[in-house]
Amino acid sequence: MAKVKTRFFCQSCGQESPRWLGKCPGCGEWNTLVEEVLERSTAKRTPSGVKATPLTEIQIREEERVSSGSQELNRVLGGGIVPGSFVLLGGEPGIGKSTLLLQTAGLLAKVMDVLYITGEESEKQIKLRAERLGIKESRLHILTETRLEIVRDVVMVMQPGLLIVDSIQTMVLEDLQAAAGSVSQVREGAAFLMRLAKEEEIPVFLVGHVTKEGAIAGPRVLEHIVDTVLYFEGDRHHVYRLLRAVKNRFGSTNEIGVFEMHEDGLVEVSNPSKVFLGENSSTAPGSSVAVVMEGSRPLLVEIQALVTPTTYGPPRRTATGIDYNRILMLLAVLDKKVGFHLGAQDVFINIAGGIRIEEPGVDLACIAAIASSLGERPLKRYALIGEVGLTGEVRGISQIENRVKEAVKLGFEGCIVPQINFSAVKAPGNFTVIPVKTVEEAVRVMFEQ
């Protein structure tokens, strides 16, 4: 009898090892290597007569996208669902992944057959959630199944317009001698569904679990196989959720969708700037407003800062919603170029609304909020736009015209912008636009009465 060949795979990153190790050499996690049986298929000879096609002879046609019924989801996908596309949706437990897909299934079931495969819940559980969401479409079909061979048979007979699998970690191929959720099952199961999507031109949505670090669980090849990777983000203590694309073969990866969680499901937020500004008060020291871009969408967000004398030990620096190291850089610029000595001050920075900002166009607003809190002086009702360099200069940013238009629309008195962008700004006569070259000049302008 031939000896069964096995290998050890890391359940976090997919690293392969010939023997068991306590610590994964790939990701550094402990006790994540699991033994799996290797299935070696007999090598097949490439069929004769196969040849490559010249690029000039390849015929293409414009893919007609299908509307998901949600403007926010359409925005993130690049305009709608592409036939035959393979989409992976990840997010923390309880964030609303299944709710989002069930609502999407309910909207599409009004015009086509939709098949919802669940390996985690019973049909009655799905029915209860559907009733809570107000979904009563007869063309939405629910199947509780974990065997992918059965899923394929049902799809081939039904030919749905959309297939949803919740989740890929619960699906198994019976030919593989490995547990559900193992590296082999996730990798081969995703490849199996990818072939089904491409051959039958059926869009497939997968739900993927995430690790404690926030990455999609399983081998990294999972994210390479799919066409689109979406992350559903948010704080459990906030009602707002962000849908962000980190990979998209059919559109931009800069767009975000904004939803609000209610008892009866997710509701699209048509004006996120008003949401993230919240109860912003121009009379409160330590509060400023930044205009940031998420793809083609300008957002106004409130930056809150609190500067207090240090009582014990070294001064604390805390940043929520923005990169910690960037705040340290801005504090150093304030100390060196403006003369604000913060060595004996605790500094806390928060982006209101639970959103996380990555772009540098928020720098000037952060500096304004810190200076306002330090001096206990409120800022003018101006929106602030600009990146700050290490030499104290205010650097130009992109899409300045769209940012200024958003500030005008929400009733701000004016904007402070980089000098280099000033010539591109077009604003109404009652709206003040002030160009600045340096941080020192910007701070002086902010507090002028």
Coordinates of C-alpha atoms in Angstrom, one line a residue:
M1 CA 0.0 0.0 0.0
A2 CA 1.4 3.4 -1.0
K3 CA 2.3 5.7 1.8
V4 CA 0.0 8.8 2.0
K5 CA 1.9 12.0 1.5
T6 CA 1.0 14.8 3.9
R7 CA 2.1 18.4 4.5
F8 CA 1.6 20.9 7.2
F9 CA -0.2 24.2 6.2
C10 CA -0.6 27.4 8.2
Q11 CA -4.3 28.2 8.7
S12 CA -3.5 31.9 8.8
C13 CA -1.2 32.5 5.8
G14 CA -1.1 29.2 3.9
Q15 CA 2.6 28.6 4.5
E16 CA 3.6 25.0 3.6
S17 CA 6.0 23.0 5.8
P18 CA 7.2 19.4 5.5
R19 CA 6.9 19.0 9.3
W20 CA 5.0 20.5 12.2
L21 CA 6.3 23.7 13.7
G22 CA 5.1 25.5 16.8
K23 CA 5.5 28.9 15.1
C24 CA 4.7 29.6 11.5
P25 CA 7.8 30.8 9.6
G26 CA 5.6 32.8 7.3
C27 CA 3.4 34.9 9.5
G28 CA 4.8 34.3 12.9
E29 CA 1.6 32.9 14.4
W30 CA 1.7 30.1 17.0
N31 CA 0.0 26.7 16.7
T32 CA -1.6 27.4 13.3
L33 CA 0.1 24.5 11.3
V34 CA -2.3 21.7 10.5
E35 CA -1.5 18.4 8.7
E36 CA -3.3 17.8 5.4
V37 CA -3.2 15.0 2.9
L38 CA -1.8 15.9 -0.5
E39 CA -3.8 14.8 -3.5
R40 CA -1.4 14.4 -6.4
S41 CA -3.2 14.0 -9.7
T42 CA -1.6 12.2 -12.6
A43 CA 0.0 14.7 -15.0
K44 CA -1.9 15.0 -18.3
R45 CA -0.4 15.6 -21.6
T46 CA -1.4 19.0 -23.2
P47 CA -3.8 18.3 -26.1
S48 CA -2.3 18.7 -29.5
G49 CA -3.5 21.5 -31.8
V50 CA -3.7 24.1 -29.0
K51 CA -2.2 27.4 -30.0
A52 CA -2.1 31.0 -28.8
T53 CA -4.3 33.6 -30.4
P54 CA -2.7 36.8 -31.8
L55 CA -3.8 39.9 -29.8
T56 CA -5.2 41.6 -33.0
E57 CA -7.6 38.6 -33.6
I58 CA -9.2 38.6 -30.2
Q59 CA -12.8 39.8 -30.3
I60 CA -14.1 41.7 -27.3
R61 CA -17.5 43.0 -26.4
E62 CA -18.6 45.6 -23.8
E63 CA -19.9 43.8 -20.7
E64 CA -23.4 45.0 -19.8
R65 CA -23.4 45.5 -16.1
V66 CA -26.4 44.5 -13.9
S67 CA -27.5 47.0 -11.3
S68 CA -27.4 45.6 -7.8
G69 CA -30.3 47.8 -6.8
S70 CA -28.0 49.7 -4.4
Q71 CA -26.3 52.9 -5.6
E72 CA -23.6 52.5 -3.0
L73 CA -22.8 48.9 -3.9
N74 CA -22.8 49.9 -7.6
R75 CA -20.4 52.7 -6.9
V76 CA -17.9 50.4 -5.2
L77 CA -18.2 47.7 -7.9
G78 CA -17.5 50.2 -10.6
G79 CA -21.0 50.7 -12.0
G80 CA -22.8 47.4 -11.3
I81 CA -22.3 43.6 -11.3
V82 CA -20.4 42.2 -14.2
P83 CA -21.7 38.8 -15.6
G84 CA -19.3 36.1 -14.6
S85 CA -17.5 38.2 -12.0
F86 CA -16.1 36.6 -8.8
V87 CA -16.5 38.9 -5.8
L88 CA -15.1 38.2 -2.2
L89 CA -16.7 40.2 0.7
G90 CA -14.8 40.2 4.0
G91 CA -15.4 41.9 7.3
E92 CA -15.4 41.3 11.1
P93 CA -18.1 39.0 12.6
G94 CA -21.4 40.8 13.1
I95 CA -20.5 43.8 10.9
G96 CA -23.3 43.1 8.4
K97 CA -21.9 41.1 5.6
S98 CA -24.8 38.6 5.4
T99 CA -27.3 41.4 5.8
L100 CA -25.8 43.3 2.9
L101 CA -25.8 40.3 0.6
L102 CA -29.3 39.2 1.6
Q103 CA -30.6 42.7 0.9
T104 CA -28.9 42.7 -2.5
A105 CA -30.3 39.3 -3.2
G106 CA -33.8 40.5 -2.3
L107 CA -33.5 43.5 -4.7
L108 CA -32.2 41.4 -7.6
A109 CA -34.8 38.7 -7.0
K110 CA -37.4 41.2 -8.3
V111 CA -36.0 40.8 -11.8
M112 CA -34.1 37.5 -11.8
D113 CA -33.6 34.2 -10.0
V114 CA -31.1 34.4 -7.1
L115 CA -29.5 31.4 -5.3
Y116 CA -28.3 32.0 -1.8
I117 CA -26.1 29.2 -0.4
T118 CA -25.6 29.1 3.3
G119 CA -23.3 26.8 5.3
E120 CA -23.6 28.6 8.6
E121 CA -27.3 29.1 9.1
S122 CA -30.5 27.1 8.7
E123 CA -33.3 28.0 6.2
K124 CA -35.5 29.1 9.1
Q125 CA -32.8 31.5 10.3
I126 CA -32.5 33.1 6.8
K127 CA -36.3 33.3 6.6
L128 CA -36.4 35.2 10.0
R129 CA -33.8 37.7 8.8
A130 CA -35.5 38.1 5.5
E131 CA -38.8 38.9 7.2
R132 CA -37.0 41.5 9.4
L133 CA -35.5 43.1 6.3
G134 CA -38.9 43.0 4.5
I135 CA -37.8 40.6 1.8
K136 CA -40.6 38.4 0.4
E137 CA -39.4 37.7 -3.1
S138 CA -40.4 34.2 -4.5
R139 CA -37.4 34.2 -6.9
L140 CA -34.9 34.2 -4.1
H141 CA -34.0 30.6 -3.4
I142 CA -32.3 29.4 -0.2
L143 CA -30.1 26.3 -0.1
T144 CA -28.5 25.0 3.1
E145 CA -25.5 23.0 1.8
T146 CA -21.8 22.8 2.3
R147 CA -20.8 20.3 -0.5
L148 CA -19.7 22.2 -3.6
E149 CA -20.5 19.4 -5.9
I150 CA -24.2 19.6 -4.9
V151 CA -24.0 23.4 -5.3
R152 CA -22.8 23.0 -8.8
D153 CA -25.6 20.6 -9.7
V154 CA -28.2 22.9 -8.4
V155 CA -26.7 25.9 -10.3
M156 CA -26.5 23.9 -13.6
V157 CA -30.2 23.1 -13.3
M158 CA -31.5 26.4 -12.0
Q159 CA -29.2 28.8 -13.9
P160 CA -29.6 31.7 -11.5
G161 CA -28.7 35.3 -12.3
L162 CA -26.7 35.6 -9.1
L163 CA -25.0 33.1 -6.8
I164 CA -24.2 34.0 -3.2
V165 CA -22.1 31.6 -1.0
D166 CA -22.0 32.3 2.7
S167 CA -19.2 31.5 3.5
I168 CA -16.3 30.0 1.6
Q169 CA -14.8 28.7 4.9
T170 CA -17.8 26.3 5.4
M171 CA -17.7 24.8 1.8
V172 CA -16.0 21.5 1.1
L173 CA -15.0 19.4 -1.9
E174 CA -15.7 15.7 -1.1
D175 CA -12.5 14.6 -3.1
L176 CA -10.3 16.4 -0.6
Q177 CA -9.4 14.7 2.6
A178 CA -9.3 17.9 4.7
A179 CA -11.6 19.7 7.1
A180 CA -13.8 22.6 6.1
G181 CA -11.9 25.9 6.4
S182 CA -8.5 24.3 5.9
V183 CA -6.1 25.9 3.4
S184 CA -6.7 23.1 0.9
Q185 CA -10.5 23.3 1.0
V186 CA -10.6 27.1 0.8
R187 CA -8.1 27.3 -2.1
E188 CA -9.6 24.5 -4.1
G189 CA -13.2 25.5 -3.3
A190 CA -12.6 29.0 -4.5
A191 CA -11.0 27.7 -7.7
F192 CA -14.0 25.4 -8.2
L193 CA -16.5 28.3 -7.9
M194 CA -14.3 30.6 -10.0
R195 CA -14.5 28.0 -12.9
L196 CA -18.3 27.8 -12.4
A197 CA -18.6 31.6 -12.6
K198 CA -16.5 32.0 -15.7
E199 CA -18.0 29.0 -17.6
E200 CA -21.6 29.8 -16.9
E201 CA -21.2 33.6 -16.8
I202 CA -22.9 33.7 -13.4
P203 CA -21.7 36.4 -11.0
V204 CA -20.7 34.8 -7.7
F205 CA -20.4 36.6 -4.3
L206 CA -18.4 34.9 -1.6
V207 CA -18.4 35.8 2.1
G208 CA -14.9 35.4 3.7
H209 CA -14.1 35.3 7.4
V210 CA -11.3 37.5 8.7
T211 CA -8.4 36.9 11.1
K212 CA -7.9 38.9 14.3
E213 CA -5.6 41.2 12.3
G214 CA -8.4 42.0 9.9
A215 CA -7.1 40.1 6.9
I216 CA -9.2 37.5 5.0
A217 CA -8.7 34.1 6.6
G218 CA -7.1 31.3 4.5
P219 CA -4.4 31.3 1.9
R220 CA -3.4 34.6 0.2
V221 CA -4.1 32.9 -3.1
L222 CA -7.8 33.4 -2.3
E223 CA -7.6 37.1 -2.9
H224 CA -5.6 36.5 -6.1
I225 CA -8.2 34.2 -7.6
V226 CA -11.2 36.5 -7.2
D227 CA -11.9 39.5 -9.5
T228 CA -13.0 41.9 -6.7
V229 CA -12.2 42.0 -3.0
L230 CA -14.5 44.1 -0.8
Y231 CA -14.1 44.9 2.9
F232 CA -17.1 45.9 5.0
E233 CA -15.7 48.1 7.7
G234 CA -17.1 49.9 10.8
D235 CA -17.1 50.2 14.5
R236 CA -19.7 48.2 16.5
H237 CA -20.3 51.3 18.6
H238 CA -21.2 53.3 15.5
V239 CA -24.2 52.8 13.2
Y240 CA -22.2 53.6 10.0
R241 CA -20.5 51.0 7.8
L242 CA -18.1 51.6 5.0
L243 CA -17.8 49.3 2.0
R244 CA -14.4 49.6 0.4
A245 CA -12.8 47.8 -2.6
V246 CA -9.2 46.8 -2.2
K247 CA -9.0 45.0 -5.5
N248 CA -11.3 45.4 -8.5
R249 CA -10.6 44.2 -12.0
F250 CA -13.6 46.0 -13.4
G251 CA -13.3 49.4 -11.7
S252 CA -11.5 51.7 -9.3
T253 CA -10.3 50.7 -5.9
N254 CA -10.7 54.2 -4.5
E255 CA -14.5 54.3 -4.1
I256 CA -16.3 53.7 -0.9
G257 CA -20.0 53.0 -0.1
V258 CA -21.6 54.3 3.1
F259 CA -24.4 52.6 4.9
E260 CA -26.2 53.1 8.1
M261 CA -27.3 50.1 10.2
H262 CA -30.9 50.1 11.4
E263 CA -33.0 47.4 13.0
D264 CA -34.6 46.6 9.7
G265 CA -31.3 46.4 7.8
L266 CA -28.7 48.6 6.1
V267 CA -29.8 52.0 4.7
E268 CA -27.7 53.9 2.1
V269 CA -26.3 57.2 3.1
S270 CA -26.8 59.7 0.3
N271 CA -24.9 62.6 1.9
P272 CA -22.1 61.1 4.0
S273 CA -20.4 64.6 4.6
K274 CA -23.4 65.7 6.7
V275 CA -23.2 62.4 8.6
F276 CA -19.5 62.5 9.4
L277 CA -19.7 66.2 10.4
G278 CA -22.3 65.2 13.0
E279 CA -22.8 67.9 15.6
N280 CA -19.8 69.9 14.6
S281 CA -19.7 73.2 16.4
S282 CA -17.5 76.1 15.2
T283 CA -17.5 77.5 18.7
A284 CA -15.8 74.5 20.3
P285 CA -11.9 74.7 20.6
G286 CA -10.1 71.7 19.2
S287 CA -12.5 71.1 16.3
S288 CA -11.8 71.5 12.6
V289 CA -13.2 70.3 9.3
A290 CA -11.2 68.6 6.6
V291 CA -12.3 67.8 3.0
V292 CA -11.0 64.4 1.9
M293 CA -11.5 62.4 -1.3
E294 CA -12.6 58.8 -1.4
G295 CA -12.4 58.0 -5.0
S296 CA -14.5 60.5 -6.9
R297 CA -16.5 61.4 -3.7
P298 CA -15.6 64.4 -1.6
L299 CA -16.2 64.0 2.2
L300 CA -16.2 66.5 4.9
V301 CA -15.1 65.0 8.2
E302 CA -14.6 66.5 11.6
I303 CA -11.2 66.4 13.3
Q304 CA -11.2 66.6 17.0
A305 CA -8.1 67.3 19.1
L306 CA -7.6 67.5 22.9
V307 CA -4.3 68.9 24.2
T308 CA -3.8 68.7 28.0
P309 CA -0.8 69.1 30.3
T310 CA 1.0 65.8 31.1
T311 CA 0.5 64.7 34.7
Y312 CA 2.6 61.5 35.0
G313 CA 5.5 60.2 33.0
P314 CA 6.1 60.9 29.3
P315 CA 3.4 62.7 27.3
R316 CA 0.8 60.5 25.6
R317 CA 0.0 60.6 21.9
T318 CA -3.3 58.8 20.8
A319 CA -4.7 58.8 17.3
T320 CA -8.1 57.3 16.3
G321 CA -9.0 57.1 12.7
I322 CA -5.7 58.4 11.4
D323 CA -2.1 57.1 11.1
Y324 CA -0.3 57.5 14.5
N325 CA 3.1 58.1 12.9
R326 CA 1.6 60.9 10.8
I327 CA 0.4 62.7 13.9
L328 CA 3.8 62.5 15.4
M329 CA 5.2 64.1 12.3
L330 CA 2.7 66.9 12.4
L331 CA 3.5 67.6 16.1
A332 CA 7.2 67.8 15.3
V333 CA 6.4 70.3 12.5
L334 CA 4.3 72.4 14.9
D335 CA 7.2 72.4 17.4
K336 CA 10.0 73.2 15.0
K337 CA 8.3 75.6 12.5
V338 CA 5.6 77.3 14.5
G339 CA 7.0 77.3 18.0
F340 CA 4.3 75.3 19.7
H341 CA 6.1 73.3 22.4
L342 CA 4.1 70.1 23.0
G343 CA 6.8 68.1 24.9
A344 CA 4.9 68.5 28.2
Q345 CA 1.4 68.0 26.6
D346 CA -0.8 64.9 26.1
V347 CA -2.3 65.0 22.6
F348 CA -5.4 63.1 21.5
I349 CA -6.7 63.1 17.9
N350 CA -10.0 61.6 16.8
I351 CA -11.8 61.4 13.4
A352 CA -15.5 61.8 14.3
G353 CA -18.0 59.2 13.0
G354 CA -15.8 56.1 13.1
I355 CA -14.3 56.7 9.6
R356 CA -10.6 56.1 9.0
I357 CA -8.7 58.6 6.8
E358 CA -5.6 57.6 4.9
E359 CA -5.0 60.5 2.5
P360 CA -2.5 63.3 3.5
G361 CA -5.0 66.1 2.5
V362 CA -6.2 66.0 6.2
D363 CA -2.9 67.3 7.6
L364 CA -3.8 71.0 7.7
A365 CA -7.0 70.2 9.5
C366 CA -5.2 68.1 12.1
I367 CA -2.7 70.9 12.8
A368 CA -5.6 73.4 13.1
A369 CA -7.4 71.3 15.6
I370 CA -4.3 70.8 17.7
A371 CA -3.5 74.5 17.7
S372 CA -7.1 75.4 18.5
S373 CA -7.1 73.1 21.5
L374 CA -3.7 74.2 22.8
G375 CA -4.7 77.9 22.7
E376 CA -8.4 77.3 23.7
R377 CA -9.5 79.3 20.8
P378 CA -12.2 78.2 18.3
L379 CA -11.6 78.3 14.6
K380 CA -13.5 80.1 11.9
R381 CA -16.1 78.1 10.1
Y382 CA -13.7 77.3 7.3
A383 CA -12.9 73.9 5.7
L384 CA -9.2 73.1 5.6
I385 CA -7.5 71.4 2.7
G386 CA -3.8 70.6 2.3
E387 CA -0.8 68.3 2.9
V388 CA 2.0 69.4 5.3
G389 CA 5.6 68.7 4.5
L390 CA 8.5 68.2 6.9
T391 CA 9.9 71.7 6.1
G392 CA 6.6 73.3 7.1
E393 CA 5.2 74.0 3.6
V394 CA 1.6 73.4 2.7
R395 CA 1.7 71.1 -0.4
G396 CA -0.9 70.9 -3.1
I397 CA -3.5 68.2 -3.4
S398 CA -5.6 66.7 -6.2
Q399 CA -9.2 67.4 -7.1
I400 CA -9.3 70.8 -5.3
E401 CA -12.4 72.0 -7.3
N402 CA -14.6 69.1 -6.1
R403 CA -13.5 69.5 -2.5
V404 CA -14.3 73.3 -2.5
K405 CA -17.7 72.6 -4.1
E406 CA -18.6 70.2 -1.3
A407 CA -17.7 72.8 1.3
V408 CA -19.8 75.4 -0.5
K409 CA -22.7 73.0 -0.6
L410 CA -22.7 72.4 3.1
G411 CA -22.8 76.1 4.0
F412 CA -19.2 76.8 5.1
E413 CA -18.0 80.4 5.0
G414 CA -14.7 79.6 3.2
C415 CA -11.8 77.4 2.7
I416 CA -8.0 77.5 3.4
V417 CA -6.2 75.9 0.5
P418 CA -2.6 75.4 -0.6
Q419 CA -1.2 78.4 -2.6
I420 CA -0.4 76.1 -5.6
N421 CA -4.0 75.1 -5.9
F422 CA -5.5 78.6 -5.6
S423 CA -5.6 79.3 -9.3
A424 CA -7.8 76.2 -10.0
V425 CA -10.4 77.1 -7.4
K426 CA -13.8 78.5 -8.6
A427 CA -16.1 79.6 -5.8
P428 CA -19.2 81.9 -5.5
G429 CA -18.6 85.5 -4.5
N430 CA -19.8 85.0 -0.9
F431 CA -17.4 82.2 -0.3
T432 CA -13.9 83.1 0.9
V433 CA -10.9 81.1 -0.4
I434 CA -7.6 81.8 1.4
P435 CA -4.3 80.4 -0.1
V436 CA -1.4 79.6 2.3
K437 CA 2.2 78.6 1.6
T438 CA 3.4 77.5 5.1
V439 CA 2.0 76.1 8.3
E440 CA 2.9 79.2 10.2
E441 CA 0.9 81.3 7.8
A442 CA -2.0 78.9 8.0
V443 CA -2.1 79.0 11.8
R444 CA -2.0 82.8 11.7
V445 CA -4.9 83.0 9.2
M446 CA -7.0 80.5 11.2
F447 CA -7.1 82.7 14.3
E448 CA -7.5 86.1 12.7
Q449 CA -10.7 87.8 13.8

